[in-house]
XYZ file of C-alpha atoms in Angstrom:
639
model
C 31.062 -11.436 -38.975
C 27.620 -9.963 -38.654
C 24.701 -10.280 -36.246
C 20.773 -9.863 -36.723
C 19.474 -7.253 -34.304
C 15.712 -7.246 -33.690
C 14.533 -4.389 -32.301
C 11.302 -3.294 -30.135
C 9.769 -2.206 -33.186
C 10.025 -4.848 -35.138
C 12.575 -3.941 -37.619
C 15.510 -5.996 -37.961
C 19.252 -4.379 -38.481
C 22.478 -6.218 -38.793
C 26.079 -4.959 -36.742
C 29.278 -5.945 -36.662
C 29.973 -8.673 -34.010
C 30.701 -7.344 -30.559
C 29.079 -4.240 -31.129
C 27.984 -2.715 -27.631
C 23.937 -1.927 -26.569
C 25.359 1.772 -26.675
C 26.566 1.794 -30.120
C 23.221 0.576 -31.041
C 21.219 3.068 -29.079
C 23.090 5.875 -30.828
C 22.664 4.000 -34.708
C 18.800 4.592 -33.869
C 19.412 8.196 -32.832
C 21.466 10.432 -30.478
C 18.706 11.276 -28.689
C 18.092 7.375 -27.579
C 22.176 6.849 -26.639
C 21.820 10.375 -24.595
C 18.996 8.517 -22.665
C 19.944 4.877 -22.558
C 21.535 3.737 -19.398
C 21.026 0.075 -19.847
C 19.631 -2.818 -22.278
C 17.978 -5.801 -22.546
C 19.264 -8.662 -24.132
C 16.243 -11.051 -25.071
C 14.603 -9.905 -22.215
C 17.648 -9.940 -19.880
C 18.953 -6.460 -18.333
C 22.240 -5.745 -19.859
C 24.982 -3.178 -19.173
C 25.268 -0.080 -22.232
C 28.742 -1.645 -22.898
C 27.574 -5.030 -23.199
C 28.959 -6.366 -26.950
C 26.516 -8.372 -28.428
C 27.549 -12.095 -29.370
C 24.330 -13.701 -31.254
C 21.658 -12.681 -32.891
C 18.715 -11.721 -30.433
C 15.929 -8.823 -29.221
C 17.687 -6.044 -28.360
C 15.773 -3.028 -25.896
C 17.019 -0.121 -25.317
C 16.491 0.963 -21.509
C 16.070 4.749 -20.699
C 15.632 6.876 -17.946
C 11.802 7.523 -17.846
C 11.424 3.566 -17.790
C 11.018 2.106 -14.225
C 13.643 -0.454 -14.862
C 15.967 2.801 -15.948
C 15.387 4.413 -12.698
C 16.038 1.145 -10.866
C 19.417 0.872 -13.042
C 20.393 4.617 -12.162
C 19.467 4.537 -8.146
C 21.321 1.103 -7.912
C 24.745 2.931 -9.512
C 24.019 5.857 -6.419
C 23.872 3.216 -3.937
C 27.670 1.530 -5.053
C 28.448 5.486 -5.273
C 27.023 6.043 -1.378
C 28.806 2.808 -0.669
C 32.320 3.968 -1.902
C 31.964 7.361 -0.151
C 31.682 5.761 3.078
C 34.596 3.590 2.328
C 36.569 6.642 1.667
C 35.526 8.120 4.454
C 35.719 5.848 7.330
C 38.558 3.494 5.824
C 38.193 0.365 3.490
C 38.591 -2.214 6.044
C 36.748 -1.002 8.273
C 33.319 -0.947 6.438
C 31.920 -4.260 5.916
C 29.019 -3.877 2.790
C 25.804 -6.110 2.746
C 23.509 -5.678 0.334
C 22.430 -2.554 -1.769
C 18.917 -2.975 -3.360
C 16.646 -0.452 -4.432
C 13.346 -0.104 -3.435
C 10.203 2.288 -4.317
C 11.606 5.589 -4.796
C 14.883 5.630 -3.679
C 17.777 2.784 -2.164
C 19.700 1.256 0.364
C 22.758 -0.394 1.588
C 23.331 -1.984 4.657
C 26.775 -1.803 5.942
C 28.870 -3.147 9.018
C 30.285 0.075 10.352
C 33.026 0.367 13.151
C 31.355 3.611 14.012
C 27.888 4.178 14.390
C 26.151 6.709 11.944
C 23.694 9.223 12.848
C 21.499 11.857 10.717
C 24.495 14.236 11.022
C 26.473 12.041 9.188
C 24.588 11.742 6.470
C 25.665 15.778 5.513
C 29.423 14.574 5.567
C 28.778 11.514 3.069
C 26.440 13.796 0.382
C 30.337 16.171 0.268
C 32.117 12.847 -0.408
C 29.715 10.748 -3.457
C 29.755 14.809 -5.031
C 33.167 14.230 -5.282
C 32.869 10.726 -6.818
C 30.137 12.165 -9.312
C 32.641 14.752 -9.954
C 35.385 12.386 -10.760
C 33.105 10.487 -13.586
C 34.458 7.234 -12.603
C 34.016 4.322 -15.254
C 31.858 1.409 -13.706
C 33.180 -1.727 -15.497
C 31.665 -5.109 -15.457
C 33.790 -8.264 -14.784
C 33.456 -11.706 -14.602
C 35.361 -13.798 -11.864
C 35.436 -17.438 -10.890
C 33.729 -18.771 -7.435
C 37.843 -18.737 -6.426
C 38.850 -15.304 -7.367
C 35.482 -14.260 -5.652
C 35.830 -15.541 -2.065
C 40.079 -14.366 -2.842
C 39.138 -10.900 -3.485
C 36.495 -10.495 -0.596
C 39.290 -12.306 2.110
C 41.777 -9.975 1.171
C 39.218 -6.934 1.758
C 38.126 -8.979 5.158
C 34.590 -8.528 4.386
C 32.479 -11.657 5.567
C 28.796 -10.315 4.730
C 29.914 -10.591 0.951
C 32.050 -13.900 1.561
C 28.688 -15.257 2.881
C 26.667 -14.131 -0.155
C 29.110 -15.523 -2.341
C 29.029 -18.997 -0.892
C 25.224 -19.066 -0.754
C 25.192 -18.768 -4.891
C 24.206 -21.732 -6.926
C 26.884 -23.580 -8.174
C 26.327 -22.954 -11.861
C 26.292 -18.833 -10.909
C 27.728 -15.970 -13.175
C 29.948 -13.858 -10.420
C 30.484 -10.245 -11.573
C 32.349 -7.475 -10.079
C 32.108 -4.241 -10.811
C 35.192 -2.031 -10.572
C 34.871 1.829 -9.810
C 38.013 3.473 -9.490
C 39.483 2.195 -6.204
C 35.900 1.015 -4.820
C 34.440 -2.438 -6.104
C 31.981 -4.871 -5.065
C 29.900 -7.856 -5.802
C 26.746 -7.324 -8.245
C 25.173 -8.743 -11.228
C 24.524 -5.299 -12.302
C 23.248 -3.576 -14.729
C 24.740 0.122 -13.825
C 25.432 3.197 -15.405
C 28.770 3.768 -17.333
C 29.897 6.184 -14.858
C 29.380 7.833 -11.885
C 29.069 11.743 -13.576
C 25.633 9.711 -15.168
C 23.844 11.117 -11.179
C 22.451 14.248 -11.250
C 20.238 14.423 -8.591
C 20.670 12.511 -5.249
C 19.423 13.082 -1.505
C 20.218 10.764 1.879
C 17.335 10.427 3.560
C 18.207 8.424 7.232
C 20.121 5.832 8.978
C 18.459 2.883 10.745
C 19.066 -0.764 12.109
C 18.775 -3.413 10.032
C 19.199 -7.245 11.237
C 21.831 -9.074 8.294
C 19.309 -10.908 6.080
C 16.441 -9.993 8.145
C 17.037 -12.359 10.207
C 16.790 -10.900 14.492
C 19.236 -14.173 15.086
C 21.895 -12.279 13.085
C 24.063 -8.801 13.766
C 22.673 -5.482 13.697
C 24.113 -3.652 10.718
C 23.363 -0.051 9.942
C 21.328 0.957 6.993
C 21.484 4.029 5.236
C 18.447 5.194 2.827
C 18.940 7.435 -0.089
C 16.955 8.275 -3.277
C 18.175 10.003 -6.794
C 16.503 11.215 -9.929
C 17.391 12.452 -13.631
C 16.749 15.998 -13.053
C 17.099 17.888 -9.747
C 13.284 19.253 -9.696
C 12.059 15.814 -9.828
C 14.313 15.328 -6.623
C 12.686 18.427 -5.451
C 9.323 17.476 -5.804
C 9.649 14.164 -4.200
C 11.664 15.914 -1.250
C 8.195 17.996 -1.062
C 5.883 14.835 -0.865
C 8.184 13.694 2.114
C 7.734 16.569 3.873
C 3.886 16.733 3.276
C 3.735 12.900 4.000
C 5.395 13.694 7.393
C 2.780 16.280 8.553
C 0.189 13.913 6.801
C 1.681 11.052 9.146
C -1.766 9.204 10.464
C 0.048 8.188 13.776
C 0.822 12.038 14.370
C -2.498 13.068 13.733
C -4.418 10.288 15.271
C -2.871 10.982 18.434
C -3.454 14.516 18.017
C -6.563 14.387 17.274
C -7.493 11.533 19.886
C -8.193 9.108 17.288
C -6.602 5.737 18.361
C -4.003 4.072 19.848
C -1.114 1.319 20.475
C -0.358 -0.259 23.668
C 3.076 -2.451 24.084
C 0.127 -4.887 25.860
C -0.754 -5.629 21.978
C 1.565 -4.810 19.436
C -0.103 -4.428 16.136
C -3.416 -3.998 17.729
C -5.218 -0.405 17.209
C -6.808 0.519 19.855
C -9.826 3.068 18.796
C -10.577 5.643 20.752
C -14.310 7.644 20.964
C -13.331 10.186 18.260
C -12.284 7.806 15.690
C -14.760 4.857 16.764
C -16.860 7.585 15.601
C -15.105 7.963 11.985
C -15.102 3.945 11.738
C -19.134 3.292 12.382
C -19.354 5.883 10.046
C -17.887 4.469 7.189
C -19.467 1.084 8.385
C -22.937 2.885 8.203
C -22.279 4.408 5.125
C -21.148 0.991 3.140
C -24.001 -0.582 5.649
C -26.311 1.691 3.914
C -25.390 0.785 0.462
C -25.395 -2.386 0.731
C -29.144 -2.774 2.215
C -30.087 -0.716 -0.832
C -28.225 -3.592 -2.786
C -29.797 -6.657 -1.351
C -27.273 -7.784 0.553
C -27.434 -9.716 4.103
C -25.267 -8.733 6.783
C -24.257 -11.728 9.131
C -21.479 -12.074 11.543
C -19.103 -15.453 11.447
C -17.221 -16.536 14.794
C -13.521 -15.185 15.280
C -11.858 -18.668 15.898
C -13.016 -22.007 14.094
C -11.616 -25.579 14.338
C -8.253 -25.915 12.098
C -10.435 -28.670 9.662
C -11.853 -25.997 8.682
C -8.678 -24.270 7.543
C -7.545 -27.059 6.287
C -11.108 -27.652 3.998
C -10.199 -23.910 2.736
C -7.124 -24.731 1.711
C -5.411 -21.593 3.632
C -3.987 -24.246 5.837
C -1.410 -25.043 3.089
C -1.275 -21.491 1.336
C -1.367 -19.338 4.738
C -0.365 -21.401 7.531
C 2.503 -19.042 8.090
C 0.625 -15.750 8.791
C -2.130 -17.436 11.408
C -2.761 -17.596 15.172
C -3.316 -21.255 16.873
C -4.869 -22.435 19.629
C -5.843 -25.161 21.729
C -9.534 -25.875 23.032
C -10.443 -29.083 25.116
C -7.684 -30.732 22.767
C -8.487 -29.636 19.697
C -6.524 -26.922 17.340
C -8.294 -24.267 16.975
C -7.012 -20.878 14.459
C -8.114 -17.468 14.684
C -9.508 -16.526 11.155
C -7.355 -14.112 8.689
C -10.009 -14.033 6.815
C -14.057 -14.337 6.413
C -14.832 -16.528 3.546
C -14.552 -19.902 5.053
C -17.428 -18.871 7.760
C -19.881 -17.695 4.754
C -19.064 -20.534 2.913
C -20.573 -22.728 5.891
C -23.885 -19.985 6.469
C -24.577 -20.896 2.628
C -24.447 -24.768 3.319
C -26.468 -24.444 6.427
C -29.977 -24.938 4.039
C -31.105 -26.152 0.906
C -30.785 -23.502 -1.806
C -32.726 -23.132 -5.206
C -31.385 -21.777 -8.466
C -34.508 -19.096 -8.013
C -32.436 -17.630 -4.291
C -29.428 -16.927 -6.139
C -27.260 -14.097 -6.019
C -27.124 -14.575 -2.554
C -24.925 -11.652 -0.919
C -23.475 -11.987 2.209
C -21.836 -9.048 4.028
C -19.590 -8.868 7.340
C -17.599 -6.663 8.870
C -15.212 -9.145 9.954
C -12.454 -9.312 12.494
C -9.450 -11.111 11.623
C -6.438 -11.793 12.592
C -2.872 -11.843 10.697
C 0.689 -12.656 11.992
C 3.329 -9.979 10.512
C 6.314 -9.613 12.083
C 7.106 -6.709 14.563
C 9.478 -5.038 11.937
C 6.624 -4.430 9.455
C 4.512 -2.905 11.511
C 3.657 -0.041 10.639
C 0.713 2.383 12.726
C -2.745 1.702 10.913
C -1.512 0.448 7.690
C 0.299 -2.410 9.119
C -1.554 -4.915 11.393
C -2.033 -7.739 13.158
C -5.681 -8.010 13.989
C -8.094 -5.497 11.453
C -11.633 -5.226 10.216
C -12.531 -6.673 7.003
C -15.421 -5.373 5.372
C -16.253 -8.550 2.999
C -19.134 -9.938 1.019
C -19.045 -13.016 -0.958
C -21.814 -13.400 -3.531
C -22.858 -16.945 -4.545
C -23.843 -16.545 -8.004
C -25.144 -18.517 -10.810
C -22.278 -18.780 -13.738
C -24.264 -17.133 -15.646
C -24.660 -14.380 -13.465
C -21.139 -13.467 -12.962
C -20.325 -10.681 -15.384
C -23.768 -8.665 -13.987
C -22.751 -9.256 -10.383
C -19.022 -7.880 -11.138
C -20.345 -5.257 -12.870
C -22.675 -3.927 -9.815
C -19.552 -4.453 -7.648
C -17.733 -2.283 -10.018
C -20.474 0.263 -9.914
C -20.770 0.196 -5.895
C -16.832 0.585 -5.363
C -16.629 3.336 -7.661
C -19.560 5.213 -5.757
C -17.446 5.028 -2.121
C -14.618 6.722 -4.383
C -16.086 9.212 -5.537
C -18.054 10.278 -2.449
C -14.785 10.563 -0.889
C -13.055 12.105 -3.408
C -10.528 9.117 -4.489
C -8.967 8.394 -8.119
C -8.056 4.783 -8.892
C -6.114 2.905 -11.169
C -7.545 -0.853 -11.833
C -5.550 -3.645 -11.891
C -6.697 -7.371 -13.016
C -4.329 -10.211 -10.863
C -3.829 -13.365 -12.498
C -3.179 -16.948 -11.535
C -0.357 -17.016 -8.672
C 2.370 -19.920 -8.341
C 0.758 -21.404 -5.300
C -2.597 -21.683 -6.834
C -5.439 -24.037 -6.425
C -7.986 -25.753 -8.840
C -7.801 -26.672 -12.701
C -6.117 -24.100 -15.291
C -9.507 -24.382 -17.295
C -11.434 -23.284 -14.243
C -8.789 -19.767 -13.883
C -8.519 -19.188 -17.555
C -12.464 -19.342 -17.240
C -12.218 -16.739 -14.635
C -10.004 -14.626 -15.551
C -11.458 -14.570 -18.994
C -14.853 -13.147 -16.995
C -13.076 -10.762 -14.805
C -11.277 -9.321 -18.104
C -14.665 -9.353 -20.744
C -16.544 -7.295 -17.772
C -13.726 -4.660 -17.631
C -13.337 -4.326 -21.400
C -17.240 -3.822 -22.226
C -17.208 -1.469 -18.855
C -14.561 0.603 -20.778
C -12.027 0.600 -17.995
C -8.598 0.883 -18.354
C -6.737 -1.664 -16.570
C -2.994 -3.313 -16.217
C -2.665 -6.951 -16.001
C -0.647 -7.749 -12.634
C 0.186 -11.559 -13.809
C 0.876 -13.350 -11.243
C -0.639 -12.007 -8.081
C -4.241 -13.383 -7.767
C -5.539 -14.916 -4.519
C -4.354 -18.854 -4.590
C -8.125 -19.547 -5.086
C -9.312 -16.907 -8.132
C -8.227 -14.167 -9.813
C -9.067 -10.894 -8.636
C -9.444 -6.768 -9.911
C -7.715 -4.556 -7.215
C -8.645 -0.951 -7.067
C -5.599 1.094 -6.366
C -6.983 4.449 -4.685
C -4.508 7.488 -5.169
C -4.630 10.227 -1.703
C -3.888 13.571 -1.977
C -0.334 12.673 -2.502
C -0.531 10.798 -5.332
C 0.599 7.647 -3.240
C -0.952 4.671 -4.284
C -3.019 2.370 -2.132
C -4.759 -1.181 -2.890
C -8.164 -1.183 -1.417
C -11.266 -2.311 -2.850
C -10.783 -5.886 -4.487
C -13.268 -8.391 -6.499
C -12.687 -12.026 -6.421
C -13.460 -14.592 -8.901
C -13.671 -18.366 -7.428
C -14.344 -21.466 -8.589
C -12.063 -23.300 -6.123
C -14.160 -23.003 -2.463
C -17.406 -23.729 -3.635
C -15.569 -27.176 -4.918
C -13.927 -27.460 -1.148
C -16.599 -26.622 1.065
C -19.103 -28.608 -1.358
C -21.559 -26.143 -1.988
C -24.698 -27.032 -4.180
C -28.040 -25.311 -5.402
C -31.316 -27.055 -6.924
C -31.491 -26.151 -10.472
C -34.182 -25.461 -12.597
C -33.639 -29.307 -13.697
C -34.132 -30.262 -9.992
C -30.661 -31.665 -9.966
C -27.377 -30.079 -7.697
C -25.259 -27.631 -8.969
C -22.128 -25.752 -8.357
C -23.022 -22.168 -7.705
C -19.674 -19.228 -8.124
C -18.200 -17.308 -5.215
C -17.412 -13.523 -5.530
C -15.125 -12.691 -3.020
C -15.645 -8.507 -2.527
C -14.426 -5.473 -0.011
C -15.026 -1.944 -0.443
C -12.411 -0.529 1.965
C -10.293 -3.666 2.700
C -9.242 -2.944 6.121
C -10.987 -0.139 7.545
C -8.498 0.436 9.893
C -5.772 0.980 7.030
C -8.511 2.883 5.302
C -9.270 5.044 8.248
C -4.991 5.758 8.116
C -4.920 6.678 4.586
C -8.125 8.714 4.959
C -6.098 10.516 8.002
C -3.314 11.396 5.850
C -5.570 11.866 2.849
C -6.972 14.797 4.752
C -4.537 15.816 6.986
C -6.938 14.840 9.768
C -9.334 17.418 7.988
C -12.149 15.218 7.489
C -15.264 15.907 5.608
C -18.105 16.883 7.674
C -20.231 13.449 7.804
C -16.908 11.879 8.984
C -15.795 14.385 11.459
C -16.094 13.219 15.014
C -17.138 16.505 15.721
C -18.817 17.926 13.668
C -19.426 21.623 15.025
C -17.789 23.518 18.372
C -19.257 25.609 20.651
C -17.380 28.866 21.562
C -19.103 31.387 24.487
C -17.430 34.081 24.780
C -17.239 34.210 28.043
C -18.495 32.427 30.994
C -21.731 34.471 31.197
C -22.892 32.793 28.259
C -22.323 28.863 29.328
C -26.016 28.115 29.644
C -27.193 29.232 26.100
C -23.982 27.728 24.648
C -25.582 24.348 26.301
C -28.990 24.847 24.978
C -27.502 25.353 21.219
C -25.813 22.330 21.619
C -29.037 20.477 22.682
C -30.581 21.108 19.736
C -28.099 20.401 17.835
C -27.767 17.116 19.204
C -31.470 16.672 18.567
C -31.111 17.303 15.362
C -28.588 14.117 14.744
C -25.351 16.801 14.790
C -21.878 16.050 16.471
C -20.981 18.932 18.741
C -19.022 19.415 21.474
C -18.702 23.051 23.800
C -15.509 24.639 24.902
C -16.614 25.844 28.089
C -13.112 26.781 29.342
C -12.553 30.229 31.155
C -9.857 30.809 27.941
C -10.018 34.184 25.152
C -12.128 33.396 22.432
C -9.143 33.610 20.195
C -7.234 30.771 22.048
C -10.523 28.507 21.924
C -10.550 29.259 18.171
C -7.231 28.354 17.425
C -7.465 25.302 19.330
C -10.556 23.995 17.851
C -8.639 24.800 14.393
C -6.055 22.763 15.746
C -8.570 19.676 16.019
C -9.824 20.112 12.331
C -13.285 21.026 13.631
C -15.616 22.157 10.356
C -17.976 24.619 12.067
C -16.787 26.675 15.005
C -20.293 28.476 16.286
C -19.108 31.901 18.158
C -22.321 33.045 21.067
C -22.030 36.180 22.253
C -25.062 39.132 23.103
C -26.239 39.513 20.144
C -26.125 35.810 19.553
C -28.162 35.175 22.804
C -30.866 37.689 22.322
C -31.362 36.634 18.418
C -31.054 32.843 19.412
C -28.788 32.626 16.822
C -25.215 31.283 16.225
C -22.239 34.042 14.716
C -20.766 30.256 12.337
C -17.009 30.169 11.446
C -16.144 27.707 8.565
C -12.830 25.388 8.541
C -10.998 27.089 5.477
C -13.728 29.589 5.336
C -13.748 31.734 7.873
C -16.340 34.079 9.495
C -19.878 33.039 7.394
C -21.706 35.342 9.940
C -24.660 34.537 12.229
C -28.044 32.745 11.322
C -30.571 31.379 13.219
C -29.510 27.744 14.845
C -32.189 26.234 12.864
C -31.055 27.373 9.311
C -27.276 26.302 10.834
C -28.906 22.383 11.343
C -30.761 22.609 8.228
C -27.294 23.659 6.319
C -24.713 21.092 7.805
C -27.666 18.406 7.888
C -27.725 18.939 3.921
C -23.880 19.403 4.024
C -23.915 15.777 6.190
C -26.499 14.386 3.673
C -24.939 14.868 0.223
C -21.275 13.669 2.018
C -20.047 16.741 0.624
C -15.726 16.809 1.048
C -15.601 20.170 3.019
């Protein structure tokens, strides 16, 4: 008996029945079976050893796919997982769950004895050995009975639990690995000899489920690749990310800070309150050039107002409440409801419009104390919105200034970005006309714009559709910033209506819009970005003052008045300390200009200037110095 076997290219060849995802891969070419390491089965991830029963799409999964990866770190985590269990005995390591996750994997385990970093040397030894032994990973399938028989006998309750929580009509694999097996729905390698290249990375607490009502289990991270210099390379980026690490540097560099009197709070000290009304400014700036009006909306509103939004029923979950003289009141999470009520506090004609309204918004957002995470992580963060209340027929133009105006911040501080266009979510509100409409506009002004883009379905705002500008540091990490929103829905909600040129109401379009998102994550991934090396107009000082000795203290004070005159940052290190300490500390604060006064320096009124990077540039007069970082500060030039 045969099968028809449609393939990703279209053509269409016919097997025997039963034959396995492998055996195809290697009738296309050897090349494709020495790659494959899983399949897909009308869409569905199969093992390579999976026999084929009906006629179908068959994909072949390889290595350089993301879903390949995710097969191949998955099959190191069951590997890490049987280590352990040879290691520490059978019974007395309870498994959770073993996901993977961006760039690597984990598995959290019930462990008698409690693991620390110096563990994690003895457990690489042990999976070598299991890689060595080229173990076959077989798929089977067991009833709910055989299940919950197999996981009593191995008295392990985390995977009793998961077993009973499975819908009724559930498909319960196993997959056997030599002595080692455990509860998965798979796909995984054929063996274990298919890992080349793995690393254990650290052991942490992790409540069972996520849930802090539940035991503590430990969880032990990992990550594997293909080839041992990509494994290499990403062990590299850990180690820069670590010195890059904005919480390092910003209290290094006297930046900001967290108290335990407001977790999730930054607290920003002078330096980098200096680096944040700086960016402000700078998008400030741009914006006035732009015709848009700054305004400022009150942090806490009356929950109708919430509810009006709709983010009552969509975000409920991630907001602050309060009471005032009886009433609920919520701390905003975000801006848009308070311009949607500026715009309805007057009569608007069709001849007004694009209105654009800026803030730079506080809100407030609950996550929970686990994801915290420095600046990048939150509870309470700076928004830097702008709706735009737009004729329809002004949308496209309007997006495609937006467009122009994000890309400008980018490049002045020296970002690439990837583009991404976010589609109607599950939870979403309004007619499917309205967000075909809308998406349909976000996608034409992206297309004649020549942009390349990749449709994230699924993950638009519940009110519009949206373009998110992914930003990539010096890393190559990834970060989603900048965002344009399309939306039809508020203006409905909050009732919003212009005079048209027919002297009846109309229905004018919101543009929801940030440049940085929140500048306090911003001002983090700008840390890291530049290893707290930041250009000069963003430096919160911007030039140091070195006397040689004490003897020249008051001219060291005069430079630095005129400096100051002249609009510059600068601070003097008047400390009784060898030049050659004071130099090495202020190249320990990532100071751009160091400005050496000696004798000479004195008598000539000049300034000896040592560059960050540079080195000694010699001396010049203090006024060609101001007129050189003022043009430096001017043109925002990344040095």
């Amino acid at each position: 008996m045969e099968i028809k076997v449609s393939l990703s290219d279209g053509s269409i060849r016919r097997y025997p029945l039963g034959t396995t995802v492998e055996q195809v891969a290697e009738s296309i070419s050897m090349g494709l079976k020495k790659q494959a390491v899983a399949g897909k089965e009308n869409g569905k991830l199969v093992d390579l050893n999976y026999p084929i029963q009906q006629d179908g799409l068959i994909e072949i999964v390889t290595l350089d796919s993301k879903e390949g990866l995710e097969v191949y770190r998955h099959t190191t985590a069951h590997i890490m997982a049987q280590a352990i269990k040879r290691i520490y005995g059978s019974k007395a390591v309870k498994l959770g769950i073993g996901p993977v996750i961006e760039d690597g994997f984990y598995y959290d385990m019930d462990l008698e004895k409690p693991l620390s970093p110096d563990d994690l040397g003895l457990i690489e030894k042990e999976i070598e050995k299991v890689i060595q032994e080229n173990v076959p990973i077989v798929r089977r399938i067991v009833s709910r009975a055989e299940a919950i028989q197999i996981f009593e006998e191995l008295e392990d309750p985390l995977k009793l639990e998961l077993i009973r929580d499975l819908p009724e009509e559930a498909v319960i694999t196993i997959y056997d690995q030599g002595e080692f097996l455990d509860l998965c729905r798979g796909p995984h390698l054929p063996s274990t000899g298919r890992v080349k290249a793995f690393k254990l990375l650290s052991v942490a607490g992790a409540y069972w489920r996520g849930d802090s009502k539940n035991k503590m289990l430990q969880r032990i991270y990992g990550t594997s690749f293909p080839k041992k210099s990509q494994l290499e390379e990403h062990l590299h980026v850990l180690e820069e990310a670590k010195k890059r690490d904005h919480r390092k540097l910003g209290k290094e560099l006297e930046l900001f800070m967290f108290s335990e009197e407001a977790p999730g709070m930054p607290f920003f000290l002078p330096k980098g309150m200096t680096i944040r009304t700086e960016l402000e400014n700078f998008a400030r700036e741009l914006q006035r050039q732009r015709d848009y009006d700054e305004v400022r909306t009150p942090l806490m509103m009356n929950n109708r107002v919430w509810e009006q939004s709709g983010h009552w029923d969509h975000y409920k979950e991630n907001m602050y409440f309060t009471n005032v003289d009886d009433t609920k009141f919520a701390l905003k999470p975000m801006n848009c409801p308070g311009h949607m009520l500026i715009f309805k506090n007057a009569l608007h004609s069709y001849r007004e419009l694009p209105i654009r309204l800026s803030e730079f918004g506080q809100v407030h957002r609950h996550e929970y104390s686990g994801a915290l995470n420095g600046m990048m992580r939150v509870r309470t963060f700076c928004q830097d919105d702008a709706h735009l209340f737009v004729l329809p027929e002004q949308i496209e133009d309007e997006i495609g200034r937006i467009i122009s105006l994000i890309d400008h911040v980018y490049q002045v501080l020296g970002f690439e970005y990837k583009v991404e266009l976010s589609t109607r979510p599950e939870d979403s509100m309004g007619s499917e006309e309205l967000w075909d409409q809308a998406e349909k506009s976000l996608a034409n002004v992206l297309d004649k714009l020549g942009i390349d883009y990749v449709v994230n379905e699924g993950d638009g705002a519940f009110y519009g559709p949206k373009i998110d500008f992914h930003i990539l540091d010096a890393l190559k990490r990834s970060w989603q910033c900048g965002t344009i929103q399309l939306d039809f829905q508020m203006p409905e909600k909050f009732d919003l209506t212009y005079i048209g040129e027919d002297s009846l109401k109309h229905r004018p379009v919101v543009i929801h819009r940030a440049l940085y998102g929140s500048i306090e994550r911003f001002i983090g991934i700008l840390t890291e970005h530049f290893v707290g090396a930041f250009p000069v107009w963003l430096s919160p000082v911007q030039a140091k003052v070195l006397p040689v000795s004490d003897h020249y203290l008051d001219y060291a004070f005069q430079v630095k008045k005129q400096l100051e005159q002249a609009g510059i940052r600068v601070e003097v290190d008047g400390r009784n300390e060898k030049l050659g300490y004071k130099i090495r500390e202020a190249q320990l604060e990532k100071v751009p200009y160091m400005l050496v006064l000696g004798e000479t320096e004195k008598n000539s009124e000049s300034v000896a200037v040592r560059k960050r990077g540079e080195g000694d540039l010699g001396s010049v007069s203090i006024q060609a110095f101001v007129e050189r970082i003022k043009q430096e500060i001017h043109a925002k030039e990344l040095i």
